[in-house]
mmCIF file of C-alpha atoms in Angstrom:
data_model
loop_
_atom_site.group_PDB
_atom_site.id
_atom_site.type_symbol
_atom_site.label_atom_id
_atom_site.label_comp_id
_atom_site.label_asym_id
_atom_site.label_seq_id
_atom_site.Cartn_x
_atom_site.Cartn_y
_atom_site.Cartn_z
ATOM 1 C CA MET A 863 41.350 9.216 11.629
ATOM 2 C CA SER A 864 41.772 10.644 8.119
ATOM 3 C CA ARG A 865 39.186 12.833 6.516
ATOM 4 C CA ILE A 866 38.497 10.242 3.849
ATOM 5 C CA SER A 867 38.092 7.470 6.376
ATOM 6 C CA LEU A 868 35.666 9.709 8.394
ATOM 7 C CA ILE A 869 33.701 10.470 5.269
ATOM 8 C CA ALA A 870 33.478 6.759 4.380
ATOM 9 C CA LEU A 871 32.422 5.771 8.028
ATOM 10 C CA THR A 872 29.696 8.535 7.966
ATOM 11 C CA LEU A 873 28.452 7.369 4.525
ATOM 12 C CA THR A 874 28.461 3.752 5.601
ATOM 13 C CA SER A 875 26.502 4.518 8.721
ATOM 14 C CA THR A 876 23.922 6.635 6.764
ATOM 15 C CA LEU A 877 23.410 3.899 4.289
ATOM 16 C CA LEU A 878 23.009 1.212 6.825
ATOM 17 C CA THR A 879 20.285 3.265 8.730
ATOM 18 C CA PHE A 880 18.493 4.144 5.443
ATOM 19 C CA GLY A 881 18.693 0.500 4.336
ATOM 20 C CA ALA A 882 17.378 -0.758 7.703
ATOM 21 C CA ALA A 883 14.385 1.690 7.505
ATOM 22 C CA MET A 884 13.606 0.666 4.000
ATOM 23 C CA ALA A 885 13.790 -2.944 4.704
ATOM 24 C CA GLN A 886 11.529 -2.618 7.687
ATOM 25 C CA THR A 887 9.028 -0.718 5.351
ATOM 26 C CA VAL A 888 9.220 -3.269 2.516
ATOM 27 C CA GLN A 889 8.623 -6.234 4.907
ATOM 28 C CA ASN A 890 5.410 -5.027 6.362
ATOM 29 C CA VAL A 891 1.873 -5.927 4.938
ATOM 30 C CA SER A 892 -1.588 -4.505 5.097
ATOM 31 C CA SER A 893 -4.915 -5.957 6.019
ATOM 32 C CA TYR A 894 -8.237 -4.348 6.264
ATOM 33 C CA THR A 895 -11.400 -4.249 8.262
ATOM 34 C CA SER A 896 -14.443 -2.097 8.337
ATOM 35 C CA THR A 897 -16.306 0.216 10.824
ATOM 36 C CA ASP A 898 -19.427 0.218 8.846
ATOM 37 C CA PRO A 899 -22.328 0.252 11.394
ATOM 38 C CA LYS A 900 -23.741 -2.912 9.838
ATOM 39 C CA GLN A 901 -20.615 -4.835 10.916
ATOM 40 C CA CYS A 902 -20.590 -3.264 14.456
ATOM 41 C CA ARG A 903 -22.597 -3.365 17.553
ATOM 42 C CA GLN A 904 -24.142 -0.262 19.169
ATOM 43 C CA ALA A 905 -22.887 0.409 22.605
ATOM 44 C CA GLY A 906 -25.446 2.300 24.451
ATOM 45 C CA ALA A 907 -28.271 4.569 23.256
ATOM 46 C CA VAL A 908 -27.945 6.900 20.175
ATOM 47 C CA HIS A 909 -27.803 10.551 21.152
ATOM 48 C CA ASP A 910 -31.045 12.121 19.872
ATOM 49 C CA GLU A 911 -29.733 15.714 19.582
ATOM 50 C CA ASP A 912 -26.868 14.850 17.083
ATOM 51 C CA GLY A 913 -27.196 11.223 16.208
ATOM 52 C CA GLY A 914 -23.940 10.479 18.048
ATOM 53 C CA GLY A 915 -23.143 7.430 19.970
ATOM 54 C CA THR A 916 -20.611 4.595 20.279
ATOM 55 C CA ARG A 917 -20.131 1.470 18.207
ATOM 56 C CA VAL A 918 -17.712 -1.438 18.757
ATOM 57 C CA CYS A 919 -16.332 -3.064 15.609
ATOM 58 C CA PRO A 920 -14.157 -6.195 15.058
ATOM 59 C CA GLY A 921 -10.428 -5.651 14.256
ATOM 60 C CA PRO A 922 -7.736 -8.137 13.575
ATOM 61 C CA GLN A 923 -6.032 -10.576 16.117
ATOM 62 C CA GLY A 924 -8.837 -10.086 18.641
ATOM 63 C CA LEU A 925 -8.681 -6.416 18.806
ATOM 64 C CA VAL A 926 -11.751 -4.104 18.875
ATOM 65 C CA VAL A 927 -12.319 -0.708 17.358
ATOM 66 C CA VAL A 928 -14.354 1.808 19.242
ATOM 67 C CA VAL A 929 -15.827 4.664 17.181
ATOM 68 C CA SER A 930 -17.456 7.394 19.278
ATOM 69 C CA GLU A 931 -19.321 10.412 18.079
ATOM 70 C CA GLY A 932 -20.422 13.497 19.955
ATOM 71 C CA ASP A 933 -21.192 17.111 18.897
ATOM 72 C CA LEU A 934 -20.554 15.937 15.143
ATOM 73 C CA ARG A 935 -16.959 14.896 15.949
ATOM 74 C CA GLU A 936 -15.629 11.257 16.038
ATOM 75 C CA THR A 937 -12.811 9.668 17.697
ATOM 76 C CA VAL A 938 -11.516 6.137 16.999
ATOM 77 C CA SER A 939 -9.513 4.021 19.366
ATOM 78 C CA VAL A 940 -8.354 0.334 19.666
ATOM 79 C CA GLY A 941 -7.967 -2.197 22.428
ATOM 80 C CA ARG A 942 -8.512 -5.728 23.403
ATOM 81 C CA THR A 943 -11.868 -4.597 25.117
ATOM 82 C CA ARG A 944 -14.138 -1.474 24.751
ATOM 83 C CA LYS A 945 -13.001 -0.411 28.208
ATOM 84 C CA ALA A 946 -9.271 -0.678 27.344
ATOM 85 C CA ALA A 947 -9.882 1.160 24.023
ATOM 86 C CA GLU A 948 -11.781 4.019 25.812
ATOM 87 C CA ALA A 949 -8.831 4.490 28.142
ATOM 88 C CA GLU A 950 -6.321 5.135 25.408
ATOM 89 C CA PRO A 951 -5.297 8.614 24.205
ATOM 90 C CA ALA A 952 -6.923 8.063 20.773
ATOM 91 C CA ALA A 953 -10.172 7.926 22.389
ATOM 92 C CA ARG A 954 -9.829 11.584 23.566
ATOM 93 C CA ALA A 955 -8.225 12.888 20.259
ATOM 94 C CA TRP A 956 -10.844 15.216 19.168
ATOM 95 C CA PHE A 957 -10.323 17.456 16.115
ATOM 96 C CA GLY A 958 -11.532 21.073 16.529
ATOM 97 C CA PRO A 959 -13.614 20.938 13.268
ATOM 98 C CA PHE A 960 -16.574 18.750 12.737
ATOM 99 C CA SER A 961 -15.030 15.418 11.815
ATOM 100 C CA SER A 962 -15.896 11.824 10.495
ATOM 101 C CA THR A 963 -14.057 8.810 9.065
ATOM 102 C CA THR A 964 -14.459 6.522 6.221
ATOM 103 C CA HIS A 965 -15.287 2.904 7.310
ATOM 104 C CA THR A 966 -12.120 1.164 6.022
ATOM 105 C CA ILE A 967 -9.267 0.747 8.253
ATOM 106 C CA GLU A 968 -5.795 -0.320 6.958
ATOM 107 C CA TRP A 969 -3.697 -2.218 9.579
ATOM 108 C CA ARG A 970 0.011 -2.483 9.209
ATOM 109 C CA GLN A 971 1.647 -5.732 10.351
ATOM 110 C CA GLU A 972 5.059 -7.273 10.175
ATOM 111 C CA ALA A 973 3.714 -10.178 8.495
ATOM 112 C CA LYS A 974 0.277 -11.768 7.711
ATOM 113 C CA GLY A 975 -1.177 -13.159 11.018
ATOM 114 C CA LYS A 976 1.099 -10.896 13.085
ATOM 115 C CA PRO A 977 -0.400 -8.383 15.554
ATOM 116 C CA PRO A 978 -0.760 -4.934 13.878
ATOM 117 C CA PHE A 979 1.439 -2.087 15.253
ATOM 118 C CA ALA A 980 -0.354 0.765 13.500
ATOM 119 C CA MET A 981 -3.410 1.609 11.577
ATOM 120 C CA ILE A 982 -4.309 4.216 8.892
ATOM 121 C CA GLN A 983 -7.682 5.673 8.331
ATOM 122 C CA ARG A 984 -9.089 8.583 6.161
ATOM 123 C CA TRP A 985 -10.655 11.351 7.964
ATOM 124 C CA HIS A 986 -12.925 14.283 6.772
ATOM 125 C CA LEU A 987 -12.695 17.684 8.521
ATOM 126 C CA ALA A 988 -15.265 20.381 7.978
ATOM 127 C CA ASP A 989 -13.584 23.681 6.925
ATOM 128 C CA ILE A 990 -15.913 26.469 7.956
ATOM 129 C CA ALA A 991 -13.584 28.897 6.070
ATOM 130 C CA ASP A 992 -14.434 27.232 2.725
ATOM 131 C CA GLU A 993 -18.228 26.915 2.152
ATOM 132 C CA ASP A 994 -20.035 25.375 -0.857
ATOM 133 C CA LYS A 995 -22.747 27.223 -2.808
ATOM 134 C CA ASP A 996 -25.346 26.175 -0.136
ATOM 135 C CA GLY A 997 -23.216 27.711 2.614
ATOM 136 C CA ARG A 998 -22.141 24.359 4.083
ATOM 137 C CA PRO A 999 -18.560 23.786 5.064
ATOM 138 C CA LYS A 1000 -16.542 21.779 2.531
ATOM 139 C CA THR A 1001 -14.666 18.848 3.918
ATOM 140 C CA LYS A 1002 -10.846 18.436 3.818
ATOM 141 C CA GLN A 1003 -9.472 14.920 3.872
ATOM 142 C CA LEU A 1004 -6.323 13.481 5.516
ATOM 143 C CA PHE A 1005 -4.956 10.043 6.529
ATOM 144 C CA VAL A 1006 -4.388 9.642 10.254
ATOM 145 C CA VAL A 1007 -1.800 7.212 11.283
ATOM 146 C CA THR A 1008 -2.410 5.782 14.793
ATOM 147 C CA LYS A 1009 0.038 3.811 16.874
ATOM 148 C CA LEU A 1010 -1.306 0.699 18.509
ATOM 149 C CA ALA A 1011 -0.272 -0.671 21.846
ATOM 150 C CA PRO A 1012 2.364 -3.309 21.745
ATOM 151 C CA ALA A 1013 2.132 -6.322 23.966
ATOM 152 C CA GLY A 1014 2.832 -5.610 27.527
ATOM 153 C CA ALA A 1015 2.201 -1.833 27.138
ATOM 154 C CA LYS A 1016 0.790 0.036 30.127
ATOM 155 C CA ALA A 1017 -2.862 0.562 29.766
ATOM 156 C CA GLY A 1018 -3.834 3.981 28.534
ATOM 157 C CA THR A 1019 -0.449 4.845 27.009
ATOM 158 C CA GLY A 1020 -0.199 2.884 23.807
ATOM 159 C CA VAL A 1021 -2.791 3.946 21.264
ATOM 160 C CA CYS A 1022 -2.433 7.568 19.878
ATOM 161 C CA HIS A 1023 -2.135 9.715 16.713
ATOM 162 C CA VAL A 1024 1.350 9.774 15.178
ATOM 163 C CA ALA A 1025 1.125 11.460 11.749
ATOM 164 C CA TYR A 1026 -1.219 13.302 9.627
ATOM 165 C CA ILE A 1027 -0.904 13.325 5.801
ATOM 166 C CA ASP A 1028 -2.929 15.791 3.702
ATOM 167 C CA ILE A 1029 -4.507 13.864 0.880
ATOM 168 C CA ALA A 1030 -5.072 16.890 -1.547
ATOM 169 C CA ALA A 1031 -1.591 18.166 -1.074
ATOM 170 C CA ASN A 1032 0.233 14.853 -1.598
ATOM 171 C CA ALA A 1033 -0.417 12.686 -4.663
ATOM 172 C CA ASP A 1034 1.262 9.816 -2.987
ATOM 173 C CA ALA A 1035 -0.604 10.314 0.397
ATOM 174 C CA ILE A 1036 -1.309 6.589 1.037
ATOM 175 C CA GLU A 1037 2.362 5.647 0.485
ATOM 176 C CA LEU A 1038 3.493 8.491 2.761
ATOM 177 C CA ALA A 1039 0.991 7.232 5.474
ATOM 178 C CA ARG A 1040 2.227 3.669 5.199
ATOM 179 C CA LYS A 1041 5.894 4.866 5.400
ATOM 180 C CA ALA A 1042 4.969 6.969 8.522
ATOM 181 C CA ALA A 1043 3.303 3.989 10.104
ATOM 182 C CA ASP A 1044 6.194 1.696 9.399
ATOM 183 C CA THR A 1045 9.076 4.145 10.497
ATOM 184 C CA LEU A 1046 7.463 6.179 13.241
ATOM 185 C CA ALA A 1047 4.531 4.239 14.965
ATOM 186 C CA ARG A 1048 6.350 1.645 16.909
ATOM 187 C CA ASP A 1049 8.940 3.940 18.713
ATOM 188 C CA PHE A 1050 6.488 6.751 19.194
ATOM 189 C CA LYS A 1051 5.845 7.561 22.842
ATOM 190 C CA CYS A 1052 2.175 8.552 23.362
ATOM 191 C CA ASP A 1053 2.825 10.511 26.590
ATOM 192 C CA THR A 1054 5.592 12.703 25.239
ATOM 193 C CA GLY A 1055 5.691 12.487 21.495
ATOM 194 C CA LYS A 1056 4.125 15.114 19.277
ATOM 195 C CA VAL A 1057 1.961 14.215 16.229
ATOM 196 C CA GLN A 1058 3.500 15.521 12.971
ATOM 197 C CA ALA A 1059 2.275 16.459 9.558
ATOM 198 C CA VAL A 1060 4.078 14.372 6.983
ATOM 199 C CA GLY A 1061 4.651 15.337 3.350
ATOM 200 C CA THR A 1062 3.519 18.558 1.960
ATOM 201 C CA SER A 1063 1.204 20.395 4.414
ATOM 202 C CA GLY A 1064 -2.240 21.579 3.164
ATOM 203 C CA ARG A 1065 -5.562 22.795 4.510
ATOM 204 C CA ALA A 1066 -6.447 19.443 6.142
ATOM 205 C CA ALA A 1067 -3.262 19.239 7.951
ATOM 206 C CA GLU A 1068 -3.637 22.903 9.132
ATOM 207 C CA LEU A 1069 -7.077 22.036 10.479
ATOM 208 C CA ALA A 1070 -5.903 18.759 12.225
ATOM 209 C CA MET A 1071 -2.715 19.973 13.925
ATOM 210 C CA PRO A 1072 -2.982 20.921 17.553
ATOM 211 C CA ARG A 1073 -2.699 24.633 18.282
#
């Protein structure tokens, strides 16, 4: 094969791969639900010592979102039932710093009415190395992209963090989060894959990444 033919073949392959990824991203759509306590049901008693506990919130397509808080740290997982959600890796994905989430969840779907394959949520992490004038840790924000279990997935292996996007460090953070959801989540293996920081890394990403 001539050098020119090899270059042309490589370029064609690259363009086809890029085009497929872009088409996949463009076709996907978003829908939104809330984990506001007013729209959820409390599961069990509230912890007196830190106000923690578990609430179960409605998601799309018959899914439920389980938000658990303990020791001023939250986890968020998804499943067909509370039991299924609590068996997923996301239910054990604690951050080291104190953490909380905003109530809005963005769900990524191939089309309206289709089951979501990923979700995006804004998280707040307390940075004890950066205190305000009253001595309280300032919060650093990031988007967390979470893979959702496809139909037929083995229980406890399908819902996990895929990517972290530092909001302060990236002006287009939400677009980066959507792209990560669309291009990384479906093929991500929760048992062997490693979560990655997408875009420019900043303090929030530093706090979030496993050490």
